[in-house]
């Protein structure tokens, strides 16, 4: 049995050839994609810093924890503040006693002035001394309030809601004022790309980006292209809905549109594959014939799987949109 006879039997047995839709091929513009890696980054990295120096006595968070704004992260204790408060309290008691004595002297001076025993100048001096002592008491009270406020500032609070990225300190460590106790990721996350500069002219804000990375797979939007080129690469940011932020700086495979070219495209359903060869049913004046083709890029357009045909078809060919199922069995036999 010859190969031509086998092919004739195939075409004669096609049950779908009459019902499949026929379309005439015309070149269409196909987007060229460039695969690059992006990194998941947080919008803001906010450090939770110590406002006073001292010893870290409590540490209530660790890497990966979610925290709310104002949540207590750690407690720093400076024992010197307690001693300062005690010293100020003792000074206040001493000056308060002097103030009470000065106020008593003022009252006695007023009584003596009524009796004509003392002078107005002497009474004014007593009143001035009492006012000075009262001012010293007020100053000490203000210093005590400052010390108490410093004690409360030993509580390190979360500056914003987010995820804890790093905790570079340990319980019992000596902390300096301004030192970071934890670093928080706040404000959500986005993808940051580093693209070779030869592709910079093809990047446009608003372009759709394909993402191919497991749970993150989908599409995104090119939100910003930075004008500064460093080390031959351009930085760009991609907005992605519901982008997970569990792992910051994780690498994600994305595809960027970098151009387009004219190509012949057929529905994926039009292909029949057998023994490593791909066939498409083509309508000819003498009927339907199978033509061997070389497929290229596979992509989805308007929800339909499409395949670019590199060779085997020409513009104007009328093809079947559904592959002949019988061809997959018959073309698999040995040719004599």
Short mmCIF file of C-alpha atoms in Angstrom, two decimals:
data_model
loop_
_atom_site.label_atom_id
_atom_site.label_comp_id
_atom_site.label_asym_id
_atom_site.label_seq_id
_atom_site.Cartn_x
_atom_site.Cartn_y
_atom_site.Cartn_z
CA UNK A 1 0.00 0.00 0.00
CA UNK A 2 1.47 3.28 -1.05
CA UNK A 3 1.55 6.51 0.94
CA UNK A 4 -0.77 8.17 -1.62
CA UNK A 5 -3.39 5.46 -1.10
CA UNK A 6 -3.19 5.88 2.68
CA UNK A 7 -3.72 9.62 2.31
CA UNK A 8 -6.70 9.06 0.02
CA UNK A 9 -8.30 6.76 2.60
CA UNK A 10 -7.71 9.37 5.30
CA UNK A 11 -9.41 12.15 3.38
CA UNK A 12 -12.29 9.90 2.44
CA UNK A 13 -12.92 9.03 6.08
CA UNK A 14 -12.86 12.57 7.53
CA UNK A 15 -16.15 12.95 9.39
CA UNK A 16 -15.47 16.54 10.42
CA UNK A 17 -14.33 18.07 7.16
CA UNK A 18 -17.80 19.03 6.11
CA UNK A 19 -18.79 20.56 9.45
CA UNK A 20 -15.56 22.38 10.37
CA UNK A 21 -15.40 26.10 9.72
CA UNK A 22 -13.08 27.23 6.95
CA UNK A 23 -11.08 30.43 7.25
CA UNK A 24 -8.79 32.19 4.80
CA UNK A 25 -5.35 32.93 6.21
CA UNK A 26 -4.18 36.53 6.31
CA UNK A 27 -1.05 37.88 8.03
CA UNK A 28 -1.68 39.34 11.49
CA UNK A 29 0.57 41.26 13.87
CA UNK A 30 1.95 39.04 16.62
CA UNK A 31 3.56 40.56 19.71
CA UNK A 32 7.20 39.70 20.38
CA UNK A 33 7.85 38.89 24.04
CA UNK A 34 11.09 39.07 26.00
CA UNK A 35 11.46 36.87 29.08
CA UNK A 36 13.10 38.58 32.06
CA UNK A 37 13.05 38.15 35.82
CA UNK A 38 11.46 40.65 38.17
CA UNK A 39 11.63 40.93 41.94
CA UNK A 40 8.75 41.30 44.36
CA UNK A 41 9.44 44.46 46.34
CA UNK A 42 7.53 46.27 49.03
CA UNK A 43 6.44 49.85 48.38
CA UNK A 44 7.97 51.10 51.62
CA UNK A 45 10.42 49.67 54.12
CA UNK A 46 9.84 51.47 57.40
CA UNK A 47 12.19 50.93 60.36
CA UNK A 48 10.77 50.85 63.88
CA UNK A 49 13.48 52.72 65.81
CA UNK A 50 14.35 53.08 69.45
CA UNK A 51 13.70 56.55 70.82
CA UNK A 52 15.90 56.07 73.89
CA UNK A 53 18.99 54.07 74.70
CA UNK A 54 18.99 51.20 77.16
CA UNK A 55 18.59 47.45 77.48
CA UNK A 56 16.09 45.53 75.35
CA UNK A 57 14.02 43.71 77.97
CA UNK A 58 11.09 42.55 75.76
CA UNK A 59 10.93 41.57 72.08
CA UNK A 60 7.46 40.56 70.92
CA UNK A 61 7.87 40.08 67.15
CA UNK A 62 9.93 38.00 64.75
CA UNK A 63 10.49 37.91 60.99
CA UNK A 64 7.31 37.27 59.01
CA UNK A 65 4.84 38.52 61.63
CA UNK A 66 1.98 40.78 60.58
CA UNK A 67 1.62 43.81 62.85
CA UNK A 68 -0.95 46.59 63.20
CA UNK A 69 -0.16 50.27 63.42
CA UNK A 70 0.74 51.19 67.00
CA UNK A 71 1.31 47.58 68.08
CA UNK A 72 3.94 47.06 70.77
CA UNK A 73 7.07 45.52 69.26
CA UNK A 74 9.66 45.80 72.04
CA UNK A 75 10.41 47.43 75.39
CA UNK A 76 13.66 49.24 76.21
CA UNK A 77 14.54 50.07 79.80
CA UNK A 78 17.10 52.69 80.86
CA UNK A 79 17.67 52.29 84.60
CA UNK A 80 19.29 55.73 84.83
CA UNK A 81 15.91 57.32 84.17
CA UNK A 82 14.55 55.83 87.36
CA UNK A 83 17.48 57.21 89.35
CA UNK A 84 17.04 60.64 87.73
CA UNK A 85 13.36 60.62 88.65
CA UNK A 86 14.20 59.80 92.27
CA UNK A 87 16.77 62.60 92.40
CA UNK A 88 14.32 65.13 90.98
CA UNK A 89 11.67 64.01 93.44
CA UNK A 90 14.09 64.58 96.36
CA UNK A 91 14.97 68.03 95.05
CA UNK A 92 11.31 68.87 94.72
CA UNK A 93 10.62 67.86 98.31
CA UNK A 94 13.49 70.00 99.60
CA UNK A 95 12.50 73.08 97.62
CA UNK A 96 8.84 72.56 98.47
CA UNK A 97 9.83 72.74 102.16
CA UNK A 98 11.74 75.96 101.53
CA UNK A 99 8.71 77.30 99.64
CA UNK A 100 6.39 76.51 102.54
CA UNK A 101 8.75 78.37 104.93
CA UNK A 102 8.99 81.34 102.54
CA UNK A 103 5.20 81.54 102.25
CA UNK A 104 4.95 81.51 106.05
CA UNK A 105 7.49 84.36 106.20
CA UNK A 106 5.36 86.31 103.71
CA UNK A 107 2.29 85.89 105.89
CA UNK A 108 4.20 87.03 109.01
CA UNK A 109 5.59 90.00 107.10
CA UNK A 110 2.10 91.04 106.05
CA UNK A 111 0.97 90.92 109.70
CA UNK A 112 4.03 92.92 110.81
CA UNK A 113 3.45 95.47 108.08
CA UNK A 114 -0.06 96.03 109.40
CA UNK A 115 1.44 96.67 112.82
CA UNK A 116 4.06 99.02 111.35
CA UNK A 117 6.94 96.87 112.54
CA UNK A 118 8.42 96.04 109.11
CA UNK A 119 8.73 97.79 105.78
CA UNK A 120 7.18 97.26 102.38
CA UNK A 121 10.61 96.60 100.86
CA UNK A 122 11.18 93.75 103.31
CA UNK A 123 7.79 92.25 102.47
CA UNK A 124 8.51 92.49 98.71
CA UNK A 125 11.80 90.65 99.22
CA UNK A 126 9.98 87.84 101.04
CA UNK A 127 7.38 87.60 98.28
CA UNK A 128 10.13 87.49 95.60
CA UNK A 129 11.91 84.68 97.42
CA UNK A 130 8.67 82.69 97.63
CA UNK A 131 8.01 83.21 93.90
CA UNK A 132 11.52 82.01 93.03
CA UNK A 133 11.06 78.87 95.09
CA UNK A 134 7.65 78.24 93.50
CA UNK A 135 9.26 78.58 90.07
CA UNK A 136 11.96 76.06 91.02
CA UNK A 137 9.27 73.58 92.08
CA UNK A 138 7.50 74.03 88.74
CA UNK A 139 10.77 73.50 86.85
CA UNK A 140 11.45 70.31 88.76
CA UNK A 141 7.95 69.04 88.03
CA UNK A 142 8.54 69.72 84.31
CA UNK A 143 11.86 67.84 84.42
CA UNK A 144 10.09 64.93 86.12
CA UNK A 145 7.47 64.92 83.35
CA UNK A 146 10.26 64.77 80.74
CA UNK A 147 11.88 61.84 82.55
CA UNK A 148 8.56 60.00 82.80
CA UNK A 149 7.97 60.61 79.07
CA UNK A 150 11.42 59.18 78.32
CA UNK A 151 10.46 56.07 80.28
CA UNK A 152 7.29 55.62 78.21
CA UNK A 153 9.31 56.10 75.00
CA UNK A 154 11.07 52.87 75.85
CA UNK A 155 8.07 51.16 74.23
CA UNK A 156 8.84 50.61 70.54
CA UNK A 157 5.59 50.77 68.54
CA UNK A 158 4.90 49.78 64.94
CA UNK A 159 4.90 52.97 62.81
CA UNK A 160 2.45 51.41 60.31
CA UNK A 161 0.62 48.18 59.58
CA UNK A 162 2.63 45.63 57.62
CA UNK A 163 4.85 42.57 57.69
CA UNK A 164 8.06 42.31 59.71
CA UNK A 165 10.97 41.80 57.32
CA UNK A 166 13.92 41.87 59.69
CA UNK A 167 14.62 41.95 63.42
CA UNK A 168 18.36 42.67 63.71
CA UNK A 169 18.47 42.71 67.54
CA UNK A 170 18.02 40.17 70.33
CA UNK A 171 16.52 40.34 73.79
CA UNK A 172 19.03 41.63 76.32
CA UNK A 173 20.99 43.67 73.78
CA UNK A 174 22.14 47.21 74.54
CA UNK A 175 20.29 49.62 72.24
CA UNK A 176 21.36 53.10 71.18
CA UNK A 177 18.89 55.93 70.47
CA UNK A 178 17.73 55.76 66.84
CA UNK A 179 18.74 52.13 66.35
CA UNK A 180 16.34 50.01 64.25
CA UNK A 181 14.56 47.32 66.26
CA UNK A 182 12.60 45.93 63.28
CA UNK A 183 12.06 46.70 59.59
CA UNK A 184 8.48 46.61 58.30
CA UNK A 185 7.16 46.16 54.77
CA UNK A 186 4.16 48.48 54.39
CA UNK A 187 1.97 49.80 51.59
CA UNK A 188 1.65 46.59 49.55
CA UNK A 189 4.05 45.18 46.97
CA UNK A 190 4.92 45.45 43.28
CA UNK A 191 7.25 43.90 40.71
CA UNK A 192 10.51 45.65 39.87
CA UNK A 193 12.25 44.78 36.61
CA UNK A 194 15.79 45.32 35.42
CA UNK A 195 15.75 45.29 31.61
CA UNK A 196 18.69 45.54 29.17
CA UNK A 197 18.97 49.08 27.81
CA UNK A 198 18.58 47.92 24.18
CA UNK A 199 14.91 47.23 25.04
CA UNK A 200 14.32 50.60 26.73
CA UNK A 201 12.70 52.21 23.68
CA UNK A 202 10.11 49.41 23.48
CA UNK A 203 8.90 49.88 27.08
CA UNK A 204 5.80 52.05 27.42
CA UNK A 205 3.88 52.82 30.59
CA UNK A 206 0.52 51.05 30.54
CA UNK A 207 1.71 48.03 28.52
CA UNK A 208 0.33 44.66 29.60
CA UNK A 209 2.92 42.31 31.10
CA UNK A 210 2.61 38.51 31.18
CA UNK A 211 3.61 36.84 34.44
CA UNK A 212 4.55 33.16 34.50
CA UNK A 213 5.36 32.19 38.05
CA UNK A 214 3.03 29.71 39.72
CA UNK A 215 0.55 31.42 42.04
CA UNK A 216 1.50 34.83 40.66
CA UNK A 217 0.72 33.84 37.05
CA UNK A 218 -1.47 36.32 35.21
CA UNK A 219 -1.00 39.78 33.81
CA UNK A 220 0.22 43.10 35.13
CA UNK A 221 0.59 46.67 33.94
CA UNK A 222 3.83 48.52 33.34
CA UNK A 223 3.37 51.40 35.78
CA UNK A 224 6.66 53.30 35.63
CA UNK A 225 9.85 53.30 33.57
CA UNK A 226 12.75 55.06 35.30
CA UNK A 227 14.88 57.38 33.13
CA UNK A 228 18.21 56.52 34.78
CA UNK A 229 20.19 53.69 33.14
CA UNK A 230 22.63 51.96 35.47
CA UNK A 231 25.13 49.29 34.41
CA UNK A 232 23.41 49.01 31.04
CA UNK A 233 19.98 48.22 32.49
CA UNK A 234 16.68 50.09 32.80
CA UNK A 235 14.51 49.83 35.91
CA UNK A 236 10.73 49.51 35.56
CA UNK A 237 7.85 48.87 37.98
CA UNK A 238 4.88 46.59 37.28
CA UNK A 239 1.53 46.83 39.04
CA UNK A 240 -0.01 43.40 39.75
CA UNK A 241 -3.32 42.82 41.53
CA UNK A 242 -3.19 40.60 44.62
CA UNK A 243 0.58 40.21 44.40
CA UNK A 244 1.67 38.08 47.38
CA UNK A 245 4.18 39.72 49.72
CA UNK A 246 5.12 36.73 51.84
CA UNK A 247 8.56 36.62 50.23
CA UNK A 248 10.08 40.01 49.49
CA UNK A 249 12.78 40.08 46.78
CA UNK A 250 11.50 36.77 45.36
CA UNK A 251 12.24 36.40 41.63
CA UNK A 252 9.30 36.17 39.20
CA UNK A 253 9.48 35.30 35.49
CA UNK A 254 7.71 37.90 33.34
CA UNK A 255 7.42 38.54 29.60
CA UNK A 256 7.65 42.05 28.20
CA UNK A 257 6.22 43.19 24.84
CA UNK A 258 9.24 44.40 22.86
CA UNK A 259 7.81 44.61 19.33
CA UNK A 260 5.64 42.80 16.79
CA UNK A 261 5.89 41.00 13.45
CA UNK A 262 3.52 39.79 10.74
CA UNK A 263 2.69 36.08 10.93
CA UNK A 264 0.18 33.47 9.77
CA UNK A 265 -1.83 32.24 12.74
CA UNK A 266 -4.22 29.27 13.02
CA UNK A 267 -6.35 28.04 15.93
CA UNK A 268 -4.63 25.40 18.01
CA UNK A 269 -7.56 23.10 17.33
CA UNK A 270 -6.63 23.09 13.62
CA UNK A 271 -3.40 21.18 14.30
CA UNK A 272 -3.16 17.39 14.22
CA UNK A 273 0.06 15.84 15.53
CA UNK A 274 1.29 12.34 14.86
CA UNK A 275 4.78 10.81 15.05
CA UNK A 276 6.32 14.22 15.62
CA UNK A 277 4.72 15.84 12.57
CA UNK A 278 2.05 18.55 12.61
CA UNK A 279 -0.71 18.69 9.97
CA UNK A 280 -3.38 21.24 9.02
CA UNK A 281 -6.39 20.49 6.83
CA UNK A 282 -6.34 22.80 3.77
CA UNK A 283 -9.23 23.17 1.31
CA UNK A 284 -8.17 22.80 -2.34
CA UNK A 285 -10.13 22.70 -5.63
CA UNK A 286 -9.99 18.90 -5.47
CA UNK A 287 -11.09 18.69 -1.81
CA UNK A 288 -9.44 18.74 1.59
CA UNK A 289 -5.74 17.85 1.80
CA UNK A 290 -3.39 17.49 4.74
CA UNK A 291 -0.39 19.79 4.70
CA UNK A 292 2.63 19.41 6.94
CA UNK A 293 3.42 22.59 8.85
CA UNK A 294 6.04 23.86 11.30
CA UNK A 295 4.36 25.54 14.30
CA UNK A 296 5.99 28.35 16.22
CA UNK A 297 4.77 30.52 19.07
CA UNK A 298 1.72 29.36 21.05
CA UNK A 299 -0.40 32.11 22.61
CA UNK A 300 -3.95 33.01 23.55
CA UNK A 301 -5.92 35.72 21.76
CA UNK A 302 -9.46 36.70 22.78
CA UNK A 303 -9.66 33.52 24.85
CA UNK A 304 -8.78 31.23 21.90
CA UNK A 305 -5.53 29.25 21.77
CA UNK A 306 -3.60 30.25 18.66
CA UNK A 307 -0.43 28.94 16.97
CA UNK A 308 1.93 30.80 14.68
CA UNK A 309 2.81 28.82 11.54
CA UNK A 310 6.42 29.25 10.48
CA UNK A 311 6.23 27.27 7.23
CA UNK A 312 3.82 25.05 5.26
CA UNK A 313 1.05 27.60 4.69
CA UNK A 314 0.77 30.79 2.68
CA UNK A 315 -1.54 33.77 2.85
CA UNK A 316 -4.87 32.99 1.20
CA UNK A 317 -4.98 29.29 2.11
CA UNK A 318 -8.38 28.17 3.38
CA UNK A 319 -7.92 25.90 6.37
CA UNK A 320 -10.20 23.84 8.60
CA UNK A 321 -10.47 25.32 12.09
CA UNK A 322 -10.82 21.82 13.58
CA UNK A 323 -8.17 19.17 12.88
CA UNK A 324 -9.32 15.94 11.13
CA UNK A 325 -9.19 13.34 13.89
CA UNK A 326 -8.80 10.46 11.45
CA UNK A 327 -5.51 11.88 10.21
CA UNK A 328 -3.88 11.34 13.60
CA UNK A 329 -4.40 7.57 13.31
CA UNK A 330 -3.89 6.97 9.63
CA UNK A 331 -0.68 8.99 9.20
CA UNK A 332 0.96 7.10 12.02
CA UNK A 333 1.42 3.84 10.05
CA UNK A 334 4.45 2.72 8.06
CA UNK A 335 4.79 4.10 4.51
CA UNK A 336 5.47 1.60 1.71
#
